[in-house]
mmCIF file of C-alpha atoms and ligand atoms in Angstrom:
data_model
loop_
_atom_site.group_PDB
_atom_site.id
_atom_site.type_symbol
_atom_site.label_atom_id
_atom_site.label_comp_id
_atom_site.label_asym_id
_atom_site.label_seq_id
_atom_site.Cartn_x
_atom_site.Cartn_y
_atom_site.Cartn_z
ATOM 1 C CA UNK A 1 117.614 89.612 80.380
ATOM 2 C CA UNK A 2 115.147 88.039 77.992
ATOM 3 C CA UNK A 3 111.651 86.693 78.241
ATOM 4 C CA UNK A 4 108.469 87.212 80.192
ATOM 5 C CA UNK A 5 107.696 84.368 82.603
ATOM 6 C CA UNK A 6 104.183 83.758 83.912
ATOM 7 C CA UNK A 7 103.936 81.490 86.948
ATOM 8 C CA UNK A 8 100.578 79.770 86.449
ATOM 9 C CA UNK A 9 98.570 78.520 89.416
ATOM 10 C CA UNK A 10 96.267 75.544 89.844
ATOM 11 C CA UNK A 11 94.314 74.080 92.738
ATOM 12 C CA UNK A 12 92.696 70.647 92.806
ATOM 13 C CA UNK A 13 93.165 70.144 89.071
ATOM 14 C CA UNK A 14 91.734 73.528 88.059
ATOM 15 C CA UNK A 15 93.723 76.436 86.674
ATOM 16 C CA UNK A 16 93.253 79.727 88.444
ATOM 17 C CA UNK A 17 91.798 82.289 85.997
ATOM 18 C CA UNK A 18 94.577 84.706 86.975
ATOM 19 C CA UNK A 19 97.001 82.495 84.992
ATOM 20 C CA UNK A 20 95.151 83.397 81.773
ATOM 21 C CA UNK A 21 94.984 87.059 82.798
ATOM 22 C CA UNK A 22 98.769 87.146 83.270
ATOM 23 C CA UNK A 23 99.273 85.430 79.921
ATOM 24 C CA UNK A 24 97.239 88.101 78.124
ATOM 25 C CA UNK A 25 99.321 90.937 79.601
ATOM 26 C CA UNK A 26 102.477 88.835 79.260
ATOM 27 C CA UNK A 27 101.845 88.420 75.528
ATOM 28 C CA UNK A 28 101.418 92.175 75.092
ATOM 29 C CA UNK A 29 104.739 92.866 76.844
ATOM 30 C CA UNK A 30 106.571 90.013 75.121
ATOM 31 C CA UNK A 31 105.452 91.349 71.731
ATOM 32 C CA UNK A 32 106.597 94.903 72.590
ATOM 33 C CA UNK A 33 109.966 93.590 73.727
ATOM 34 C CA UNK A 34 110.327 91.051 70.917
ATOM 35 C CA UNK A 35 110.944 88.365 73.553
ATOM 36 C CA UNK A 36 109.386 84.967 74.301
ATOM 37 C CA UNK A 37 106.516 84.362 76.707
ATOM 38 C CA UNK A 38 107.005 81.355 78.975
ATOM 39 C CA UNK A 39 104.411 79.807 81.303
ATOM 40 C CA UNK A 40 105.667 77.751 84.261
ATOM 41 C CA UNK A 41 103.314 75.481 86.176
ATOM 42 C CA UNK A 42 104.272 73.423 89.232
ATOM 43 C CA UNK A 43 102.166 70.630 90.690
ATOM 44 C CA UNK A 44 101.349 66.984 90.159
ATOM 45 C CA UNK A 45 99.467 65.345 87.267
ATOM 46 C CA UNK A 46 99.605 68.444 85.067
ATOM 47 C CA UNK A 47 98.910 66.910 81.633
ATOM 48 C CA UNK A 48 95.390 68.319 81.314
ATOM 49 C CA UNK A 49 96.384 71.735 82.661
ATOM 50 C CA UNK A 50 99.105 72.502 80.103
ATOM 51 C CA UNK A 51 96.998 72.967 76.908
ATOM 52 C CA UNK A 52 95.042 76.004 78.200
ATOM 53 C CA UNK A 53 98.407 77.719 78.779
ATOM 54 C CA UNK A 54 99.652 77.222 75.222
ATOM 55 C CA UNK A 55 99.160 80.856 74.229
ATOM 56 C CA UNK A 56 102.671 81.079 75.744
ATOM 57 C CA UNK A 57 105.550 80.174 73.421
ATOM 58 C CA UNK A 58 106.698 77.559 75.936
ATOM 59 C CA UNK A 59 104.838 75.848 78.750
ATOM 60 C CA UNK A 60 107.280 74.423 81.291
ATOM 61 C CA UNK A 61 105.792 71.819 83.626
ATOM 62 C CA UNK A 62 107.288 70.946 86.986
ATOM 63 C CA UNK A 63 105.293 67.792 87.548
ATOM 64 C CA UNK A 64 106.211 65.898 90.701
ATOM 65 C CA UNK A 65 104.437 64.276 93.669
ATOM 66 C CA UNK A 66 106.470 66.551 95.975
ATOM 67 C CA UNK A 67 104.658 69.532 94.404
ATOM 68 C CA UNK A 68 101.174 68.003 94.534
ATOM 69 C CA UNK A 69 100.115 70.096 97.496
ATOM 70 C CA UNK A 70 101.241 73.711 97.725
ATOM 71 C CA UNK A 71 103.969 74.468 100.209
ATOM 72 C CA UNK A 72 105.824 77.726 99.591
ATOM 73 C CA UNK A 73 109.366 76.398 100.006
ATOM 74 C CA UNK A 74 108.987 73.267 97.824
ATOM 75 C CA UNK A 75 107.390 75.311 95.031
ATOM 76 C CA UNK A 76 109.947 78.105 95.451
ATOM 77 C CA UNK A 77 112.884 75.699 95.164
ATOM 78 C CA UNK A 78 111.521 73.995 92.063
ATOM 79 C CA UNK A 79 110.431 77.194 90.294
ATOM 80 C CA UNK A 80 113.632 79.074 91.199
ATOM 81 C CA UNK A 81 115.734 76.248 89.719
ATOM 82 C CA UNK A 82 113.917 76.504 86.392
ATOM 83 C CA UNK A 83 113.590 80.310 86.049
ATOM 84 C CA UNK A 84 117.003 81.392 87.405
ATOM 85 C CA UNK A 85 118.921 80.199 84.311
ATOM 86 C CA UNK A 86 116.325 81.841 82.023
ATOM 87 C CA UNK A 87 117.267 85.264 83.469
ATOM 88 C CA UNK A 88 113.871 86.633 82.403
ATOM 89 C CA UNK A 89 113.186 90.338 82.161
ATOM 90 C CA UNK A 90 109.946 89.951 84.109
ATOM 91 C CA UNK A 91 108.257 87.249 86.204
ATOM 92 C CA UNK A 92 104.500 87.648 86.755
ATOM 93 C CA UNK A 93 102.669 85.859 89.589
ATOM 94 C CA UNK A 94 99.044 86.169 90.714
ATOM 95 C CA UNK A 95 98.708 88.097 93.966
ATOM 96 C CA UNK A 96 96.676 85.201 95.376
ATOM 97 C CA UNK A 97 96.997 83.514 98.761
ATOM 98 C CA UNK A 98 99.620 81.123 97.369
ATOM 99 C CA UNK A 99 101.101 83.647 94.914
ATOM 100 C CA UNK A 100 101.858 86.205 97.622
ATOM 101 C CA UNK A 101 103.974 83.622 99.487
ATOM 102 C CA UNK A 102 105.625 82.395 96.339
ATOM 103 C CA UNK A 103 106.484 85.823 94.937
ATOM 104 C CA UNK A 104 108.131 86.988 98.164
ATOM 105 C CA UNK A 105 109.992 83.677 98.590
ATOM 106 C CA UNK A 106 111.291 83.693 95.014
ATOM 107 C CA UNK A 107 112.393 87.316 95.331
ATOM 108 C CA UNK A 108 114.379 86.529 98.490
ATOM 109 C CA UNK A 109 115.831 83.295 97.066
ATOM 110 C CA UNK A 110 116.868 84.774 93.703
ATOM 111 C CA UNK A 111 117.733 88.277 94.965
ATOM 112 C CA UNK A 112 115.379 89.737 92.368
ATOM 113 C CA UNK A 113 113.275 92.774 93.311
ATOM 114 C CA UNK A 114 109.538 92.311 93.865
ATOM 115 C CA UNK A 115 106.710 94.780 93.242
ATOM 116 C CA UNK A 116 103.657 93.318 95.005
ATOM 117 C CA UNK A 117 99.949 94.200 94.715
ATOM 118 C CA UNK A 118 100.338 95.356 91.098
ATOM 119 C CA UNK A 119 97.282 96.289 89.080
ATOM 120 C CA UNK A 120 99.160 97.237 85.934
ATOM 121 C CA UNK A 121 102.455 96.986 84.088
ATOM 122 C CA UNK A 122 103.456 98.715 80.870
ATOM 123 C CA UNK A 123 106.381 99.543 78.639
ATOM 124 C CA UNK A 124 107.553 103.151 78.430
ATOM 125 C CA UNK A 125 110.252 103.365 75.756
ATOM 126 C CA UNK A 126 112.419 100.436 76.850
ATOM 127 C CA UNK A 127 111.490 100.714 80.545
ATOM 128 C CA UNK A 128 109.009 98.512 82.378
ATOM 129 C CA UNK A 129 106.712 100.432 84.731
ATOM 130 C CA UNK A 130 104.568 98.648 87.307
ATOM 131 C CA UNK A 131 101.515 100.160 89.019
ATOM 132 C CA UNK A 132 101.325 98.933 92.606
ATOM 133 C CA UNK A 133 98.501 99.455 95.020
ATOM 134 C CA UNK A 134 99.331 100.767 98.499
ATOM 135 C CA UNK A 135 97.300 101.155 101.700
ATOM 136 C CA UNK A 136 94.440 98.971 100.487
ATOM 137 C CA UNK A 137 93.933 100.996 97.319
ATOM 138 C CA UNK A 138 94.162 104.520 98.802
ATOM 139 C CA UNK A 139 97.348 105.149 96.797
ATOM 140 C CA UNK A 140 98.828 103.822 93.577
ATOM 141 C CA UNK A 141 102.592 103.922 93.070
ATOM 142 C CA UNK A 142 104.289 103.835 89.687
ATOM 143 C CA UNK A 143 107.353 101.639 90.109
ATOM 144 C CA UNK A 144 110.316 101.690 87.706
ATOM 145 C CA UNK A 145 111.097 98.003 87.424
ATOM 146 C CA UNK A 146 114.688 98.494 86.240
ATOM 147 C CA UNK A 147 116.586 96.409 83.730
ATOM 148 C CA UNK A 148 117.453 93.393 85.908
ATOM 149 C CA UNK A 149 115.190 90.354 86.358
ATOM 150 C CA UNK A 150 112.211 91.493 88.418
ATOM 151 C CA UNK A 151 109.092 89.865 89.893
ATOM 152 C CA UNK A 152 105.630 91.394 90.104
ATOM 153 C CA UNK A 153 102.588 89.918 91.814
ATOM 154 C CA UNK A 154 99.375 91.033 90.143
ATOM 155 C CA UNK A 155 95.957 91.398 91.779
ATOM 156 C CA UNK A 156 93.501 88.995 90.089
ATOM 157 C CA UNK A 157 91.027 90.722 87.788
ATOM 158 C CA UNK A 158 93.524 93.411 86.733
ATOM 159 C CA UNK A 159 93.747 92.223 83.111
ATOM 160 C CA UNK A 160 91.319 90.498 80.750
ATOM 161 C CA UNK A 161 91.992 86.770 80.378
ATOM 162 C CA UNK A 162 93.408 85.318 77.173
ATOM 163 C CA UNK A 163 91.380 82.520 75.540
ATOM 164 C CA UNK A 164 92.708 79.137 76.692
ATOM 165 C CA UNK A 165 94.758 77.176 74.167
ATOM 166 C CA UNK A 166 97.366 77.863 71.521
ATOM 167 C CA UNK A 167 100.342 76.203 69.900
ATOM 168 C CA UNK A 168 103.133 76.776 72.462
ATOM 169 C CA UNK A 169 105.580 73.958 73.072
ATOM 170 C CA UNK A 170 104.966 71.893 76.214
ATOM 171 C CA UNK A 171 108.126 70.830 78.054
ATOM 172 C CA UNK A 172 108.784 68.949 81.257
ATOM 173 C CA UNK A 173 111.583 70.186 83.502
ATOM 174 C CA UNK A 174 113.388 68.109 86.106
ATOM 175 C CA UNK A 175 112.394 68.849 89.680
ATOM 176 C CA UNK A 176 115.479 69.046 91.876
ATOM 177 C CA UNK A 177 115.312 66.926 95.025
ATOM 178 C CA UNK A 178 114.855 69.474 97.779
ATOM 179 C CA UNK A 179 113.974 69.449 101.425
ATOM 180 C CA UNK A 180 110.809 71.250 102.412
ATOM 181 C CA UNK A 181 110.655 72.832 105.841
ATOM 182 C CA UNK A 182 106.894 73.160 105.668
ATOM 183 C CA UNK A 183 104.362 70.361 105.615
ATOM 184 C CA UNK A 184 100.938 70.485 104.019
ATOM 185 C CA UNK A 185 98.319 69.524 106.591
ATOM 186 C CA UNK A 186 94.873 70.309 105.241
ATOM 187 C CA UNK A 187 93.100 72.379 102.616
ATOM 188 C CA UNK A 188 90.171 74.241 104.118
ATOM 189 C CA UNK A 189 88.074 74.854 101.027
ATOM 190 C CA UNK A 190 85.873 77.864 100.547
ATOM 191 C CA UNK A 191 82.237 76.812 100.595
ATOM 192 C CA UNK A 192 81.062 76.065 97.063
ATOM 193 C CA UNK A 193 79.856 79.184 95.270
ATOM 194 C CA UNK A 194 76.242 79.036 94.096
ATOM 195 C CA UNK A 195 77.049 81.819 91.643
ATOM 196 C CA UNK A 196 80.149 83.452 90.156
ATOM 197 C CA UNK A 197 79.621 87.153 90.866
ATOM 198 C CA UNK A 198 82.692 87.983 88.731
ATOM 199 C CA UNK A 199 80.699 86.966 85.658
ATOM 200 C CA UNK A 200 77.495 88.881 86.530
ATOM 201 C CA UNK A 201 76.639 91.895 84.326
ATOM 202 C CA UNK A 202 74.714 93.527 87.184
ATOM 203 C CA UNK A 203 75.159 93.267 90.949
ATOM 204 C CA UNK A 204 73.048 94.552 93.801
ATOM 205 C CA UNK A 205 75.545 94.657 96.645
ATOM 206 C CA UNK A 206 74.455 94.921 100.235
ATOM 207 C CA UNK A 207 76.297 96.389 103.211
ATOM 208 C CA UNK A 208 75.879 96.664 106.956
ATOM 209 C CA UNK A 209 73.473 99.574 106.409
ATOM 210 C CA UNK A 210 70.769 97.041 105.605
ATOM 211 C CA UNK A 211 70.514 96.455 109.340
ATOM 212 C CA UNK A 212 70.126 92.692 109.537
ATOM 213 C CA UNK A 213 69.527 89.471 107.602
ATOM 214 C CA UNK A 214 65.775 89.942 107.930
ATOM 215 C CA UNK A 215 66.087 92.819 105.429
ATOM 216 C CA UNK A 216 67.982 90.884 102.744
ATOM 217 C CA UNK A 217 64.695 90.152 100.979
ATOM 218 C CA UNK A 218 64.480 93.716 99.736
ATOM 219 C CA UNK A 219 67.835 93.539 97.922
ATOM 220 C CA UNK A 220 67.092 90.057 96.608
ATOM 221 C CA UNK A 221 63.784 91.342 95.227
ATOM 222 C CA UNK A 222 65.502 94.278 93.513
ATOM 223 C CA UNK A 223 68.185 91.968 92.094
ATOM 224 C CA UNK A 224 65.508 89.663 90.657
ATOM 225 C CA UNK A 225 63.566 92.585 89.207
ATOM 226 C CA UNK A 226 66.584 93.978 87.315
ATOM 227 C CA UNK A 227 68.227 90.631 86.464
ATOM 228 C CA UNK A 228 71.162 91.098 88.832
ATOM 229 C CA UNK A 229 72.991 88.848 91.298
ATOM 230 C CA UNK A 230 73.364 89.745 94.978
ATOM 231 C CA UNK A 231 76.825 90.620 96.320
ATOM 232 C CA UNK A 232 77.952 91.938 99.715
ATOM 233 C CA UNK A 233 80.485 93.859 101.740
ATOM 234 C CA UNK A 234 82.637 92.001 104.215
ATOM 235 C CA UNK A 235 80.660 92.656 107.431
ATOM 236 C CA UNK A 236 77.602 91.076 105.788
ATOM 237 C CA UNK A 237 79.646 87.962 105.023
ATOM 238 C CA UNK A 238 81.457 87.955 108.383
ATOM 239 C CA UNK A 239 78.048 88.084 110.091
ATOM 240 C CA UNK A 240 77.006 85.005 108.129
ATOM 241 C CA UNK A 241 74.143 86.761 106.295
ATOM 242 C CA UNK A 242 75.543 85.801 102.860
ATOM 243 C CA UNK A 243 78.261 83.317 101.790
ATOM 244 C CA UNK A 244 81.895 84.321 101.318
ATOM 245 C CA UNK A 245 81.648 83.685 97.560
ATOM 246 C CA UNK A 246 79.478 86.840 97.374
ATOM 247 C CA UNK A 247 82.019 89.138 99.040
ATOM 248 C CA UNK A 248 83.440 92.025 97.024
ATOM 249 C CA UNK A 249 86.708 93.680 97.989
ATOM 250 C CA UNK A 250 90.280 93.247 99.091
ATOM 251 C CA UNK A 251 89.713 89.959 100.876
ATOM 252 C CA UNK A 252 86.851 89.008 98.548
ATOM 253 C CA UNK A 253 86.442 89.192 94.786
ATOM 254 C CA UNK A 254 87.170 91.922 92.261
ATOM 255 C CA UNK A 255 84.186 92.591 90.015
ATOM 256 C CA UNK A 256 83.655 94.791 86.959
ATOM 257 C CA UNK A 257 79.949 94.513 86.127
ATOM 258 C CA UNK A 258 78.075 96.936 83.883
ATOM 259 C CA UNK A 259 75.967 97.949 86.925
ATOM 260 C CA UNK A 260 76.987 97.892 90.602
ATOM 261 C CA UNK A 261 74.189 98.905 92.927
ATOM 262 C CA UNK A 262 75.639 99.543 96.413
ATOM 263 C CA UNK A 263 72.998 99.450 99.150
ATOM 264 C CA UNK A 264 74.034 100.613 102.641
ATOM 265 C CA UNK A 265 77.756 100.306 101.872
ATOM 266 C CA UNK A 266 80.022 103.064 103.240
ATOM 267 C CA UNK A 267 82.760 102.702 100.591
ATOM 268 C CA UNK A 268 85.792 101.730 102.666
ATOM 269 C CA UNK A 269 89.003 101.459 100.586
ATOM 270 C CA UNK A 270 89.009 97.669 101.009
ATOM 271 C CA UNK A 271 85.540 97.494 99.460
ATOM 272 C CA UNK A 272 86.253 100.026 96.694
ATOM 273 C CA UNK A 273 89.278 97.965 95.683
ATOM 274 C CA UNK A 274 86.940 95.238 94.504
ATOM 275 C CA UNK A 275 84.346 97.299 92.584
ATOM 276 C CA UNK A 276 85.579 100.775 91.670
ATOM 277 C CA UNK A 277 86.069 99.783 88.020
ATOM 278 C CA UNK A 278 82.406 98.811 87.541
ATOM 279 C CA UNK A 279 80.985 100.617 84.507
ATOM 280 C CA UNK A 280 78.096 102.310 86.327
ATOM 281 C CA UNK A 281 77.873 102.588 90.097
ATOM 282 C CA UNK A 282 74.683 103.523 91.927
ATOM 283 C CA UNK A 283 74.877 104.066 95.700
ATOM 284 C CA UNK A 284 72.082 104.346 98.244
ATOM 285 C CA UNK A 285 73.162 105.592 101.647
ATOM 286 C CA UNK A 286 71.623 107.669 104.427
ATOM 287 C CA UNK A 287 74.925 109.507 104.935
ATOM 288 C CA UNK A 288 75.565 112.112 102.223
ATOM 289 C CA UNK A 289 79.244 112.150 103.210
ATOM 290 C CA UNK A 290 79.754 108.401 102.742
ATOM 291 C CA UNK A 291 82.908 107.752 100.641
ATOM 292 C CA UNK A 292 80.951 105.459 98.298
ATOM 293 C CA UNK A 293 79.521 108.642 96.746
ATOM 294 C CA UNK A 294 83.045 109.595 95.591
ATOM 295 C CA UNK A 295 83.043 106.686 93.125
ATOM 296 C CA UNK A 296 79.285 106.508 92.433
ATOM 297 C CA UNK A 297 77.971 107.757 89.086
ATOM 298 C CA UNK A 298 74.537 108.113 90.659
ATOM 299 C CA UNK A 299 74.160 108.766 94.378
ATOM 300 C CA UNK A 300 70.901 108.546 96.306
ATOM 301 C CA UNK A 301 70.776 109.833 99.887
ATOM 302 C CA UNK A 302 67.923 107.784 101.272
ATOM 303 C CA UNK A 303 66.983 105.053 103.709
ATOM 304 C CA UNK A 304 67.539 101.829 101.781
ATOM 305 C CA UNK A 305 64.720 100.127 103.646
ATOM 306 C CA UNK A 306 62.293 102.590 102.078
ATOM 307 C CA UNK A 307 64.004 103.385 98.779
ATOM 308 C CA UNK A 308 64.872 99.870 97.572
ATOM 309 C CA UNK A 309 61.349 98.341 97.862
ATOM 310 C CA UNK A 310 59.883 101.463 96.230
ATOM 311 C CA UNK A 311 62.336 101.172 93.337
ATOM 312 C CA UNK A 312 61.622 97.454 92.939
ATOM 313 C CA UNK A 313 57.925 98.205 92.763
ATOM 314 C CA UNK A 314 58.505 100.842 90.060
ATOM 315 C CA UNK A 315 60.735 98.481 88.057
ATOM 316 C CA UNK A 316 58.109 95.725 88.255
ATOM 317 C CA UNK A 317 55.430 98.171 87.197
ATOM 318 C CA UNK A 318 57.622 99.036 84.211
ATOM 319 C CA UNK A 319 57.792 102.692 85.208
HETATM 320 P P1 FAD B 1 79.822 100.223 107.244
HETATM 321 O O1 FAD B 1 81.175 100.767 106.980
HETATM 322 O O2 FAD B 1 79.372 99.984 108.592
HETATM 323 O O3 FAD B 1 78.807 101.077 106.393
HETATM 324 C C1 FAD B 1 77.430 100.963 106.444
HETATM 325 C C2 FAD B 1 76.859 102.116 105.642
HETATM 326 O O4 FAD B 1 75.457 101.993 105.589
HETATM 327 C C3 FAD B 1 77.156 103.494 106.241
HETATM 328 O O5 FAD B 1 77.734 104.321 105.238
HETATM 329 C C4 FAD B 1 75.804 104.021 106.662
HETATM 330 O O6 FAD B 1 75.667 105.421 106.482
HETATM 331 C C5 FAD B 1 74.876 103.284 105.720
HETATM 332 N N1 FAD B 1 73.533 103.089 106.237
HETATM 333 C C6 FAD B 1 73.141 102.802 107.498
HETATM 334 N N2 FAD B 1 71.797 102.625 107.553
HETATM 335 C C7 FAD B 1 71.349 102.796 106.283
HETATM 336 C C8 FAD B 1 70.063 102.725 105.683
HETATM 337 N N3 FAD B 1 68.968 102.430 106.409
HETATM 338 N N4 FAD B 1 69.956 102.958 104.353
HETATM 339 C C9 FAD B 1 71.049 103.244 103.597
HETATM 340 N N5 FAD B 1 72.290 103.313 104.130
HETATM 341 C C10 FAD B 1 72.424 103.087 105.444
HETATM 342 N N6 FAD B 1 85.384 95.141 103.288
HETATM 343 C C11 FAD B 1 84.746 94.699 102.193
HETATM 344 O O7 FAD B 1 83.622 95.102 101.907
HETATM 345 N N7 FAD B 1 85.349 93.749 101.397
HETATM 346 C C12 FAD B 1 86.590 93.256 101.630
HETATM 347 O O8 FAD B 1 87.059 92.385 100.891
HETATM 348 C C13 FAD B 1 87.279 93.739 102.787
HETATM 349 N N8 FAD B 1 88.522 93.293 103.077
HETATM 350 C C14 FAD B 1 89.182 93.815 104.128
HETATM 351 C C15 FAD B 1 90.516 93.444 104.351
HETATM 352 C C16 FAD B 1 91.201 93.992 105.405
HETATM 353 C C17 FAD B 1 92.643 93.581 105.607
HETATM 354 C C18 FAD B 1 90.588 94.943 106.252
HETATM 355 C C19 FAD B 1 91.347 95.557 107.386
HETATM 356 C C20 FAD B 1 89.273 95.309 106.050
HETATM 357 C C21 FAD B 1 88.544 94.756 104.989
HETATM 358 N N9 FAD B 1 87.231 95.123 104.734
HETATM 359 C C22 FAD B 1 86.621 94.679 103.611
HETATM 360 C C23 FAD B 1 86.437 95.904 105.712
HETATM 361 C C24 FAD B 1 86.325 97.386 105.364
HETATM 362 O O9 FAD B 1 87.371 98.098 105.962
HETATM 363 C C25 FAD B 1 84.984 97.950 105.907
HETATM 364 O O10 FAD B 1 84.926 97.728 107.292
HETATM 365 C C26 FAD B 1 83.754 97.383 105.239
HETATM 366 O O11 FAD B 1 83.859 97.461 103.848
HETATM 367 C C27 FAD B 1 82.525 98.146 105.689
HETATM 368 O O12 FAD B 1 81.392 97.493 105.193
HETATM 369 P P2 FAD B 1 80.015 98.279 105.036
HETATM 370 O O13 FAD B 1 80.207 99.426 104.117
HETATM 371 O O14 FAD B 1 78.979 97.261 104.704
HETATM 372 O O15 FAD B 1 79.704 98.734 106.520
#
């Protein structure tokens, strides 16, 4: 078994950031093992997407109209045909909506084991150990990945991204004519994000404890006063108070800001999954037993509707 393979992902002509995150970890492992790092990208019209992946030693493009729109079986067939003969030690895939399908399909097709929902992978002597998240982040399992070819799917945001570019060799592989049992019908795009909360240094995140959309002003005011962006828990987004692009957590985004200010958020595992690695967490909650206090560096038991405006006033007054 030789080589670390990263399956890169792109949508509508844009690379998913997780591809660069996997390449950074892939490079670390490939260097430890003294083996090559190979990026594989499937799609159509890939010329402009290959150069950012060139931190890999080889960038293998599967460029074909049949792969223009993602369907799990067409992508599986094409990717399996190119990676099976490589017999890589490790295949890394983003644990994204498409990546989850692809990783499971490749594992079944190639009879290679899969460790899904990984947040880490490391070498221990000559063994590869994966860290996989279970029960929405309540438990983490260390998985011995064995010495055969193995696939892991990695939760986006788990590793820092490598800078795009490099000198790796770009190759085009033949796409075998296959028959797809699934048909792409329509892409329902996420509404355009007005802000990328993953890049914010400070977030004021609002939960159901705020009561209703009429009270959002108080968190927006605090965010403005401290130079933060506003984020939210899922119920706030599901209720339509804030857009989906602001949601933090398992079915939202993973963020690691310097400051995460949680207002009226209980701290359910699915929420913690997306923010527990923030550098400094402040929580305001009326319930002293709320689980958010288990991860908070500073906990304030108070009514957010009173505390947050008072704090904003003090910040503005420079106190
Ligand atoms: P609640 O749990 O209702 O908490 C509200 C909190 O506000 C309480 O702790 C309460 O004490 C406090 N409070 C009430 N009034 C005040 C006040 N006046 N001042 C201060 N505090 C007050 N959730 C996410 O957030 N992100 C996800 O991505 C996500 N993905 C999910 C995926 C799946 C598959 C599932 C099953 C669930 C997911 N959830 C997610 C939902 C998650 O389980 C919780 O239901 C959710 O996080 C709760 O949001 P909350 O803390 O805002 O609301």
